[in-house]
Coordinates of C-alpha atoms and ligand atoms in Angstrom, one line a residue:
M1191 CA 92.4 123.0 84.4
H1192 CA 91.0 119.6 83.7
N1193 CA 91.6 117.3 80.7
T1194 CA 91.1 113.7 79.7
V1195 CA 93.4 111.7 77.5
F1196 CA 93.3 108.0 76.7
S1197 CA 95.6 105.1 77.5
G1198 CA 95.2 101.3 78.0
T1199 CA 96.0 98.2 80.0
V1200 CA 95.7 94.4 79.8
V1201 CA 93.2 92.4 81.8
G1202 CA 94.2 88.8 81.5
V1203 CA 95.0 88.6 77.8
E1204 CA 92.5 91.2 76.6
G1205 CA 93.2 94.9 76.1
L1206 CA 91.2 97.7 77.7
V1207 CA 91.1 101.4 77.0
V1208 CA 91.6 103.5 80.1
E1209 CA 90.6 107.1 80.6
V1210 CA 93.2 109.3 82.2
E1211 CA 91.8 112.4 83.8
V1212 CA 94.3 115.1 84.9
D1213 CA 93.2 118.0 87.1
I1214 CA 95.5 120.8 88.1
A1215 CA 94.3 123.2 90.8
R1216 CA 96.0 126.0 92.8
G1217 CA 97.1 124.8 96.2
I1218 CA 99.9 123.1 98.1
P1219 CA 102.0 121.2 95.5
C1220 CA 101.2 117.6 95.4
F1221 CA 100.8 114.8 92.8
S1222 CA 98.3 112.1 93.5
I1223 CA 97.2 109.2 91.2
V1224 CA 93.9 107.5 91.9
G1225 CA 93.2 104.0 90.5
L1226 CA 96.5 102.3 90.7
P1227 CA 98.1 100.1 93.4
N1228 CA 100.3 102.1 95.8
T1229 CA 103.7 101.0 94.7
A1230 CA 102.9 101.6 91.0
V1231 CA 101.6 105.1 91.8
R1232 CA 104.8 106.1 93.6
E1233 CA 107.0 104.9 90.7
S1234 CA 104.8 106.4 88.0
R1235 CA 104.9 109.8 89.7
E1236 CA 108.6 109.8 89.9
R1237 CA 109.1 108.7 86.3
V1238 CA 106.6 111.2 84.9
T1239 CA 108.0 114.1 87.0
A1240 CA 111.6 113.5 85.9
A1241 CA 110.7 112.8 82.3
V1242 CA 108.7 116.0 81.9
K1243 CA 111.5 118.1 83.4
N1244 CA 114.2 116.4 81.5
S1245 CA 112.4 116.9 78.3
G1246 CA 112.5 120.7 78.7
W1247 CA 109.0 121.5 80.1
D1248 CA 108.1 122.8 83.6
F1249 CA 106.6 120.4 86.0
P1250 CA 103.7 122.4 87.6
L1251 CA 104.0 123.2 91.3
D1252 CA 100.3 122.9 92.0
R1253 CA 97.8 120.3 93.2
I1254 CA 97.8 117.6 90.5
T1255 CA 95.2 114.8 90.6
V1256 CA 95.2 112.0 88.1
N1257 CA 92.2 109.6 87.9
L1258 CA 92.4 106.4 86.0
A1259 CA 89.0 105.1 85.0
P1260 CA 87.2 102.6 85.2
A1261 CA 88.0 102.9 88.9
D1262 CA 86.9 99.4 90.0
L1263 CA 89.4 97.8 87.8
R1264 CA 92.7 96.8 89.3
K1265 CA 95.3 98.3 87.0
E1266 CA 98.8 97.1 86.6
G1267 CA 101.8 98.2 84.7
S1268 CA 103.6 101.3 83.6
A1269 CA 101.9 101.9 80.3
F1270 CA 100.0 105.0 81.6
D1271 CA 103.1 107.1 82.0
L1272 CA 103.0 108.7 78.6
A1273 CA 99.2 109.5 78.9
I1274 CA 99.8 111.0 82.4
A1275 CA 102.6 113.2 81.1
A1276 CA 100.5 114.3 78.1
G1277 CA 97.6 115.1 80.5
V1278 CA 99.9 117.1 82.8
L1279 CA 101.3 119.1 79.9
A1280 CA 97.8 119.8 78.6
S1281 CA 96.3 120.8 82.0
S1282 CA 99.2 123.0 82.8
G1283 CA 98.7 124.8 79.5
Q1284 CA 102.1 123.8 78.0
V1285 CA 100.4 122.0 75.1
N1286 CA 97.0 122.7 73.6
I1287 CA 94.7 119.6 73.6
D1288 CA 92.3 121.3 71.2
V1289 CA 95.1 122.1 68.7
D1290 CA 94.3 121.7 65.1
T1291 CA 97.3 120.1 63.5
G1292 CA 95.3 119.2 60.4
N1293 CA 95.6 115.6 61.6
I1294 CA 93.9 113.4 64.2
P1295 CA 93.1 115.5 67.3
P1296 CA 94.9 114.7 70.6
S1297 CA 91.7 113.7 72.3
R1298 CA 91.2 110.9 69.8
T1299 CA 94.7 109.5 70.3
L1300 CA 95.7 106.7 72.5
F1301 CA 98.9 107.1 74.5
L1302 CA 100.8 104.1 75.5
G1303 CA 104.3 103.9 77.0
E1304 CA 106.5 103.7 80.1
L1305 CA 108.8 106.8 80.5
A1306 CA 112.4 106.6 81.5
L1307 CA 113.7 109.4 83.7
D1308 CA 115.4 111.0 80.7
G1309 CA 112.1 111.1 78.8
S1310 CA 112.7 108.2 76.5
L1311 CA 109.9 105.7 75.9
R1312 CA 110.2 102.1 77.1
R1313 CA 108.6 98.9 75.9
I1314 CA 105.3 97.9 77.6
R1315 CA 103.6 94.6 77.9
G1316 CA 100.2 94.1 76.1
A1317 CA 100.6 96.7 73.4
L1318 CA 98.9 94.4 70.8
P1319 CA 95.8 93.5 72.8
V1320 CA 95.4 97.2 73.8
L1321 CA 95.7 98.4 70.2
L1322 CA 93.1 95.8 69.0
H1323 CA 90.7 97.0 71.6
A1324 CA 91.4 100.7 70.8
R1325 CA 90.6 99.9 67.1
E1326 CA 87.3 98.3 68.2
R1327 CA 86.5 101.4 70.2
G1328 CA 87.1 103.5 67.1
F1329 CA 90.3 105.3 68.0
P1330 CA 92.0 106.3 64.8
R1331 CA 95.5 106.7 66.2
A1332 CA 97.8 105.3 68.9
I1333 CA 101.3 106.4 70.0
I1334 CA 103.4 103.5 71.3
P1335 CA 107.1 103.0 72.2
M1336 CA 109.3 102.3 69.3
E1337 CA 110.3 99.1 71.0
N1338 CA 106.7 97.8 70.7
F1339 CA 106.5 98.7 67.0
D1340 CA 107.1 95.2 65.5
E1341 CA 104.1 93.7 67.3
A1342 CA 101.9 96.7 66.5
R1343 CA 102.4 96.3 62.8
I1344 CA 100.0 93.5 62.9
V1345 CA 97.1 95.8 63.7
E1346 CA 95.3 97.2 60.7
G1347 CA 92.7 100.0 60.7
I1348 CA 94.4 102.2 63.3
E1349 CA 97.3 104.5 62.7
V1350 CA 100.1 103.4 65.0
V1351 CA 103.0 105.7 65.5
G1352 CA 106.2 104.4 67.1
C1353 CA 108.0 107.1 69.1
A1354 CA 111.4 107.0 70.9
T1355 CA 110.8 109.8 73.4
L1356 CA 108.2 112.0 75.1
R1357 CA 109.3 114.9 73.0
D1358 CA 108.8 112.9 69.9
A1359 CA 105.3 111.8 71.0
V1360 CA 104.2 115.4 71.9
S1361 CA 105.5 116.7 68.6
V1362 CA 103.5 114.1 66.7
V1363 CA 100.3 114.7 68.5
F1364 CA 100.3 118.4 69.5
G1365 CA 102.5 119.8 66.7
R1366 CA 106.2 120.5 66.6
E1367 CA 105.8 124.0 68.0
S1368 CA 104.6 122.4 71.3
V1369 CA 108.1 121.1 71.9
V1370 CA 110.7 123.4 73.5
D1371 CA 113.3 123.6 70.9
E1372 CA 116.8 122.8 72.1
G1373 CA 118.5 123.3 68.8
D1374 CA 118.4 122.1 65.2
D1375 CA 119.4 118.6 66.0
A1376 CA 116.5 118.0 68.4
F1377 CA 114.7 115.7 66.1
E1378 CA 117.5 114.0 64.3
D1379 CA 117.1 110.6 65.9
T1380 CA 113.4 110.6 65.8
T1381 CA 111.9 107.6 64.1
R1382 CA 108.3 107.7 63.1
V1383 CA 106.6 105.1 61.2
K1384 CA 103.0 104.4 60.4
A1385 CA 102.1 100.8 60.8
A1386 CA 99.0 99.6 59.0
D1387 CA 99.4 97.2 56.1
E1388 CA 103.2 96.8 56.5
V1389 CA 104.7 93.4 56.3
A1390 CA 105.1 91.9 59.8
I1391 CA 108.3 90.7 61.2
V1392 CA 108.1 87.0 61.8
S1393 CA 109.2 85.2 64.9
S1394 CA 108.8 81.9 66.8
A1395 CA 107.1 81.0 70.0
G1396 CA 109.2 78.0 71.0
T1397 CA 109.0 75.5 68.2
D1398 CA 112.5 74.8 67.1
E1399 CA 112.3 74.6 63.3
T1400 CA 115.5 72.6 62.9
L1401 CA 113.9 69.6 64.5
D1402 CA 112.5 66.9 62.3
M1403 CA 110.9 63.5 62.7
T1404 CA 113.7 61.9 60.7
D1405 CA 115.9 62.5 63.7
V1406 CA 113.9 59.7 65.4
I1407 CA 115.2 56.4 64.2
G1408 CA 112.6 53.6 64.1
Q1409 CA 109.6 54.1 66.4
E1410 CA 107.3 54.1 63.4
A1411 CA 104.4 52.9 65.5
V1412 CA 104.7 55.9 67.8
K1413 CA 105.0 58.2 64.9
R1414 CA 101.9 56.7 63.5
A1415 CA 100.1 57.5 66.8
L1416 CA 101.4 61.0 66.7
L1417 CA 100.2 61.4 63.1
V1418 CA 96.7 60.4 64.1
A1419 CA 96.8 62.7 67.1
A1420 CA 98.0 65.7 64.9
A1421 CA 95.4 65.0 62.2
G1422 CA 92.4 65.0 64.6
G1423 CA 93.6 67.2 67.4
H1424 CA 93.6 64.3 69.9
H1425 CA 95.6 64.4 73.2
V1426 CA 98.4 61.8 73.7
L1427 CA 100.0 59.9 76.5
I1428 CA 103.3 58.2 75.8
A1429 CA 104.5 55.6 78.3
G1430 CA 107.9 54.0 78.2
P1431 CA 111.2 53.6 80.0
P1432 CA 113.9 56.3 80.3
G1433 CA 115.9 56.7 77.2
A1434 CA 113.2 55.4 74.9
G1435 CA 112.8 58.7 73.2
K1436 CA 109.6 60.1 74.7
T1437 CA 110.9 63.7 75.0
M1438 CA 112.6 63.5 71.5
L1439 CA 109.2 62.5 70.0
A1440 CA 107.2 65.1 71.9
R1441 CA 109.5 67.9 70.9
R1442 CA 109.0 67.0 67.3
F1443 CA 105.2 66.8 67.5
A1444 CA 104.7 70.5 66.6
T1445 CA 106.7 70.0 63.4
I1446 CA 103.9 67.8 62.0
L1447 CA 101.1 70.3 62.7
P1448 CA 100.0 72.6 60.0
P1449 CA 101.4 76.2 60.3
L1450 CA 99.3 78.7 62.2
D1451 CA 96.9 80.7 60.1
R1452 CA 96.6 84.5 60.4
A1453 CA 93.9 84.4 63.1
G1454 CA 95.9 81.9 65.1
S1455 CA 99.1 84.0 64.8
V1456 CA 97.3 87.1 66.1
E1457 CA 95.8 85.2 69.0
T1458 CA 99.1 83.7 70.0
T1459 CA 101.0 87.0 69.6
M1460 CA 98.3 88.7 71.8
I1461 CA 98.9 86.2 74.6
Y1462 CA 102.7 86.5 74.5
S1463 CA 102.3 90.3 74.3
S1464 CA 100.0 90.4 77.3
V1465 CA 102.4 88.5 79.6
G1466 CA 105.4 90.5 78.3
L1467 CA 107.1 87.5 76.6
L1468 CA 107.2 89.0 73.1
G1469 CA 110.5 90.8 73.8
G1470 CA 110.2 93.2 70.9
R1471 CA 109.4 90.5 68.4
G1472 CA 106.7 90.8 65.7
I1473 CA 103.9 88.4 64.9
I1474 CA 104.4 84.8 66.0
T1475 CA 103.8 82.4 63.2
T1476 CA 105.1 79.1 64.6
R1477 CA 103.2 77.0 67.1
P1478 CA 104.1 77.4 70.7
F1479 CA 105.7 74.4 72.5
R1480 CA 105.6 74.6 76.3
A1481 CA 107.1 72.1 78.6
P1482 CA 106.6 73.1 82.2
H1483 CA 108.4 71.2 84.9
H1484 CA 106.4 68.9 87.3
S1485 CA 107.1 71.2 90.2
A1486 CA 105.0 73.9 88.5
S1487 CA 102.4 75.6 90.7
D1488 CA 98.7 75.9 89.9
A1489 CA 99.2 79.5 89.0
G1490 CA 102.1 78.7 86.8
L1491 CA 100.3 75.9 85.0
I1492 CA 96.8 77.2 84.6
G1493 CA 97.1 80.9 85.4
G1494 CA 96.3 82.9 88.5
G1495 CA 97.5 85.6 90.9
A1496 CA 95.7 88.6 92.5
N1497 CA 95.4 90.1 89.0
P1498 CA 95.0 86.8 87.1
R1499 CA 97.7 86.2 84.5
P1500 CA 97.7 83.4 82.1
G1501 CA 99.6 80.2 82.8
E1502 CA 101.3 77.5 80.7
V1503 CA 98.1 76.1 79.3
T1504 CA 97.3 79.5 77.8
L1505 CA 100.9 80.1 76.5
A1506 CA 100.5 76.7 74.8
H1507 CA 97.2 77.8 73.1
N1508 CA 97.4 76.9 69.4
G1509 CA 100.4 74.7 70.1
V1510 CA 101.7 71.8 72.2
L1511 CA 101.7 71.4 76.0
F1512 CA 104.3 68.7 76.9
L1513 CA 104.0 67.3 80.4
D1514 CA 106.9 65.0 81.0
E1515 CA 106.8 62.6 84.0
L1516 CA 103.1 63.1 84.3
P1517 CA 102.7 61.2 87.7
E1518 CA 105.2 63.6 89.3
F1519 CA 102.8 66.6 88.9
R1520 CA 100.8 67.4 91.9
R1521 CA 97.4 65.7 91.7
H1522 CA 95.3 68.8 92.2
V1523 CA 97.3 70.6 89.5
L1524 CA 96.5 67.8 87.1
E1525 CA 92.9 68.0 88.1
T1526 CA 92.7 71.6 86.9
L1527 CA 93.7 70.4 83.4
R1528 CA 90.3 68.8 83.0
E1529 CA 88.6 72.0 81.9
P1530 CA 91.1 73.1 79.2
L1531 CA 91.4 69.5 77.9
E1532 CA 87.6 69.4 77.5
D1533 CA 86.7 73.0 76.5
G1534 CA 89.9 74.6 75.1
R1535 CA 89.8 77.4 77.7
I1536 CA 90.4 77.9 81.4
T1537 CA 88.4 80.0 83.8
I1538 CA 90.2 81.6 86.8
A1539 CA 87.7 82.5 89.5
R1540 CA 88.5 85.2 92.0
A1541 CA 86.4 86.6 94.8
R1542 CA 85.2 89.5 92.8
T1543 CA 85.7 88.5 89.2
S1544 CA 86.4 85.6 87.0
L1545 CA 88.5 85.6 83.9
T1546 CA 88.5 83.2 81.0
F1547 CA 91.7 82.5 79.0
P1548 CA 92.1 80.6 75.8
A1549 CA 93.7 77.2 76.3
R1550 CA 93.2 75.1 73.2
F1551 CA 96.5 73.1 73.1
Q1552 CA 97.4 69.6 72.2
L1553 CA 98.6 67.7 75.2
I1554 CA 101.5 65.3 74.9
A1555 CA 102.0 63.7 78.3
A1556 CA 104.8 61.3 79.0
M1557 CA 105.4 58.8 81.8
N1558 CA 107.5 55.9 82.9
P1559 CA 105.6 52.6 83.3
C1560 CA 106.7 52.4 87.0
P1561 CA 108.8 54.5 89.5
C1562 CA 112.1 52.9 88.3
G1563 CA 111.0 53.1 84.7
Y1564 CA 111.7 49.5 83.5
H1565 CA 108.5 47.7 84.2
G1566 CA 107.8 45.5 81.2
S1567 CA 111.3 45.9 79.8
P1568 CA 112.7 42.7 78.2
V1569 CA 116.3 43.7 79.0
H1570 CA 116.3 45.7 82.2
P1571 CA 114.9 44.3 85.4
C1572 CA 112.2 46.4 87.2
R1573 CA 112.9 47.0 90.9
C1574 CA 109.3 48.0 91.8
G1575 CA 106.7 46.0 93.7
P1576 CA 103.1 45.8 92.5
I1577 CA 101.8 48.2 95.1
Q1578 CA 104.5 50.8 94.2
I1579 CA 103.5 50.5 90.6
E1580 CA 99.8 50.8 91.4
N1581 CA 100.4 53.9 93.5
Y1582 CA 102.6 55.5 90.8
V1583 CA 100.1 55.1 88.0
G1584 CA 97.3 55.9 90.4
K1585 CA 98.7 59.4 90.9
I1586 CA 97.1 60.3 87.6
S1587 CA 93.4 60.3 88.2
G1588 CA 91.1 58.2 86.0
P1589 CA 89.1 61.3 84.8
L1590 CA 92.3 62.9 83.5
L1591 CA 93.4 59.7 81.7
D1592 CA 89.9 59.4 80.4
R1593 CA 90.4 62.7 78.6
I1594 CA 93.5 61.5 76.7
A1595 CA 92.3 59.7 73.5
I1596 CA 95.5 58.1 72.4
H1597 CA 97.7 56.1 74.8
V1598 CA 100.9 54.7 73.2
A1599 CA 103.8 52.7 74.5
V1600 CA 107.3 53.4 73.4
H1601 CA 110.2 51.0 73.6
P1602 CA 113.9 51.7 73.2
V1603 CA 115.0 50.9 69.7
D1604 CA 117.8 48.5 69.2
T1605 CA 119.8 50.6 66.7
D1606 CA 122.1 47.8 65.7
A1607 CA 119.1 45.9 64.3
L1608 CA 118.3 48.8 62.0
G1609 CA 119.8 48.8 58.5
E1610 CA 122.4 51.5 57.9
G1611 CA 121.2 54.8 56.4
R1612 CA 117.6 54.0 57.1
Q1613 CA 115.6 57.1 57.5
G1614 CA 112.2 57.3 59.1
T1615 CA 109.3 59.3 57.8
S1616 CA 110.0 63.0 57.7
S1617 CA 108.0 65.8 59.4
E1618 CA 107.2 67.2 56.0
E1619 CA 105.6 64.0 54.8
L1620 CA 103.6 63.6 58.0
R1621 CA 102.5 67.3 57.9
E1622 CA 101.2 66.9 54.4
R1623 CA 99.1 63.9 55.5
V1624 CA 97.8 65.9 58.5
R1625 CA 96.9 68.8 56.2
L1626 CA 94.8 66.5 53.9
A1627 CA 93.1 64.8 56.8
R1628 CA 92.2 68.2 58.4
G1629 CA 91.0 69.4 55.0
R1630 CA 88.4 66.6 55.0
Q1631 CA 87.3 67.6 58.5
R1632 CA 86.9 71.2 57.6
A1633 CA 84.9 70.3 54.5
R1634 CA 82.5 68.3 56.7
A1635 CA 82.2 71.1 59.2
N1636 CA 81.2 73.3 56.2
G1637 CA 84.3 75.5 56.4
T1638 CA 83.1 77.1 59.6
G1639 CA 85.3 77.5 62.7
E1640 CA 87.4 80.5 63.7
S1641 CA 90.8 79.1 63.0
N1642 CA 92.3 76.0 61.5
D1643 CA 92.3 74.1 64.8
A1644 CA 88.6 74.6 65.5
G1645 CA 86.1 71.8 64.5
L1646 CA 88.7 69.0 64.5
N1647 CA 87.5 65.4 65.2
A1648 CA 88.7 65.6 68.8
T1649 CA 85.9 68.0 69.6
L1650 CA 83.0 66.3 67.8
T1651 CA 79.8 66.4 69.8
E1652 CA 77.5 63.4 70.2
G1653 CA 75.2 64.8 67.5
Q1654 CA 78.1 65.4 65.1
M1655 CA 79.4 61.9 65.7
R1656 CA 76.0 60.5 64.8
R1657 CA 76.1 62.5 61.6
H1658 CA 79.7 62.1 60.5
C1659 CA 81.0 58.9 62.0
R1660 CA 79.2 56.2 60.0
M1661 CA 80.6 52.7 60.5
D1662 CA 80.2 49.6 58.4
D1663 CA 78.7 46.5 60.1
K1664 CA 82.0 44.8 61.0
A1665 CA 83.3 48.0 62.5
E1666 CA 80.2 48.5 64.6
A1667 CA 80.3 44.8 65.8
L1668 CA 84.0 45.2 66.8
L1669 CA 83.3 48.3 68.8
L1670 CA 80.5 46.7 70.6
R1671 CA 82.5 43.6 71.4
A1672 CA 85.5 45.6 72.7
Q1673 CA 83.2 47.8 74.8
K1674 CA 81.8 44.7 76.6
Q1675 CA 85.2 43.0 77.0
L1676 CA 87.3 46.0 78.0
R1677 CA 84.5 47.9 79.9
F1678 CA 85.2 51.3 78.4
S1679 CA 83.6 54.4 79.9
A1680 CA 81.2 56.4 77.8
R1681 CA 83.9 59.0 77.4
A1682 CA 86.5 56.4 76.3
R1683 CA 84.0 55.0 73.8
A1684 CA 83.4 58.5 72.3
H1685 CA 87.2 59.0 72.0
I1686 CA 87.4 55.7 70.1
V1687 CA 84.8 56.8 67.7
R1688 CA 86.5 60.2 67.2
V1689 CA 89.9 58.7 66.7
S1690 CA 88.4 56.1 64.2
R1691 CA 87.0 59.1 62.3
T1692 CA 90.5 60.6 62.1
I1693 CA 92.1 57.3 61.0
A1694 CA 89.4 57.1 58.2
D1695 CA 90.2 60.7 57.2
L1696 CA 93.8 59.8 56.9
A1697 CA 92.8 56.9 54.7
G1698 CA 90.6 59.3 52.7
T1699 CA 87.4 57.3 53.2
D1700 CA 83.9 58.5 54.4
T1701 CA 82.9 55.2 56.1
I1702 CA 84.8 54.0 59.1
D1703 CA 85.8 50.3 58.6
V1704 CA 86.9 47.6 61.0
E1705 CA 90.6 48.4 60.6
H1706 CA 90.1 52.0 61.6
V1707 CA 88.1 51.0 64.7
G1708 CA 90.7 48.3 65.5
E1709 CA 93.5 50.8 65.5
A1710 CA 91.6 53.3 67.6
I1711 CA 90.7 50.6 70.2
Q1712 CA 94.4 49.7 70.4
Y1713 CA 95.2 53.3 71.5
R1714 CA 93.0 52.9 74.5
S1715 CA 93.9 49.4 75.6
R1716 CA 97.7 49.5 75.5
T1717 CA 99.7 51.6 77.8
Ligands
ZN2879 ZN1 110.1 49.6 88.1

């Protein structure tokens, strides 16, 4: 007998519905699965066989062939187990796939879940993206492991049933009489919940909510630069000696960004679900903060592998990517950052396919001014020669530096010089100013843009700059003078205009004046 049921997998960060055909024919007993890598096939066969037997059904001693389609797609993961088990039960006549339970038919149900040998269902990665795709394809119902239930609550418009075991799943889909009864207590620990429209469980993707800008004493100039960066979505490079507070400032940057909106939360949760980093949590509502070490590989930073998986730049999507000790990163790794810095996405090319992942993050890069860290310090002598310093800074390519709009120097604060009990600006105050400045940007962009990070000043095109970045005469003259004296590249000039626009938005004015331009120029000429 031959039957088809449906399951799903993740390709990159997107979900995909997969057809699971199960054919059972007379012959020498064997169990083959087509369309999976070899090791995965072996393991899946063993789990499905044991789970079916241990749940009280017979495992057919015939020729069983399972085909996962589309065939040309490299499939990963263990999420097909439940569908394969359901298909085996249907094709061996132990459950009726055409059963009328008065509810959604089995053939219109998506089966997702890894089976344990005892028949219980285990958490899978990528449940959220698969469910979103299944909804798009018009599936009215999905069965998922109970452990994935919190992330599945986000999806509306498809009935999601969380099940703890294979028996539970079969009883939900094929009717209770399909399950071999082992006594009255068989269903006692069964938990079934329908998901749609319930309140989601909230969790965090890395931003520590106990951090606050008031923790940073002094440094008001750097905080100002970070405020401008947050308001317009500009990338930042912080240069300064060890102990000046670069990391402390970077870690608090996300606390001055506005909270994620609904669309942003779903995007971020999908990404974390697809790489298996959700760990049973529900929707992510805080902005990610990722701080990969400088020894990170290409694949680790930008994504990759035979079956490309997203890297740090994608995990930082909608949040902050912090690269400490920027010159220590391998140069070709830094080169690969150019695409996401420019376009907000990253394309991973492979021989047969190419995948594009979202990667719209705000970069906060930090570096020492020289290898020993004390170049330019008034108190600490620098031990580096001029060539050493040049080589060190030269490790970061010009094109990469060119894509960072705001360069700011940080100096250690002499805490004795500060008055007692003096508190700096708080994250809440800064966040409110960011919110207002972003509101002006959104209003200009006519309220379009998919989420609250789209259409910020950092991504204004030449045409938009001509329309929206009107300068008064003095401002215009200053920009021209600076351009001649400091020999800015065209890209650097564009950044200055965009940053000026953000500074004017923070000031609440439509026309960019000489002070706004002056501040923006400073961010490019002082490192
Ligand atoms: Zn030095």
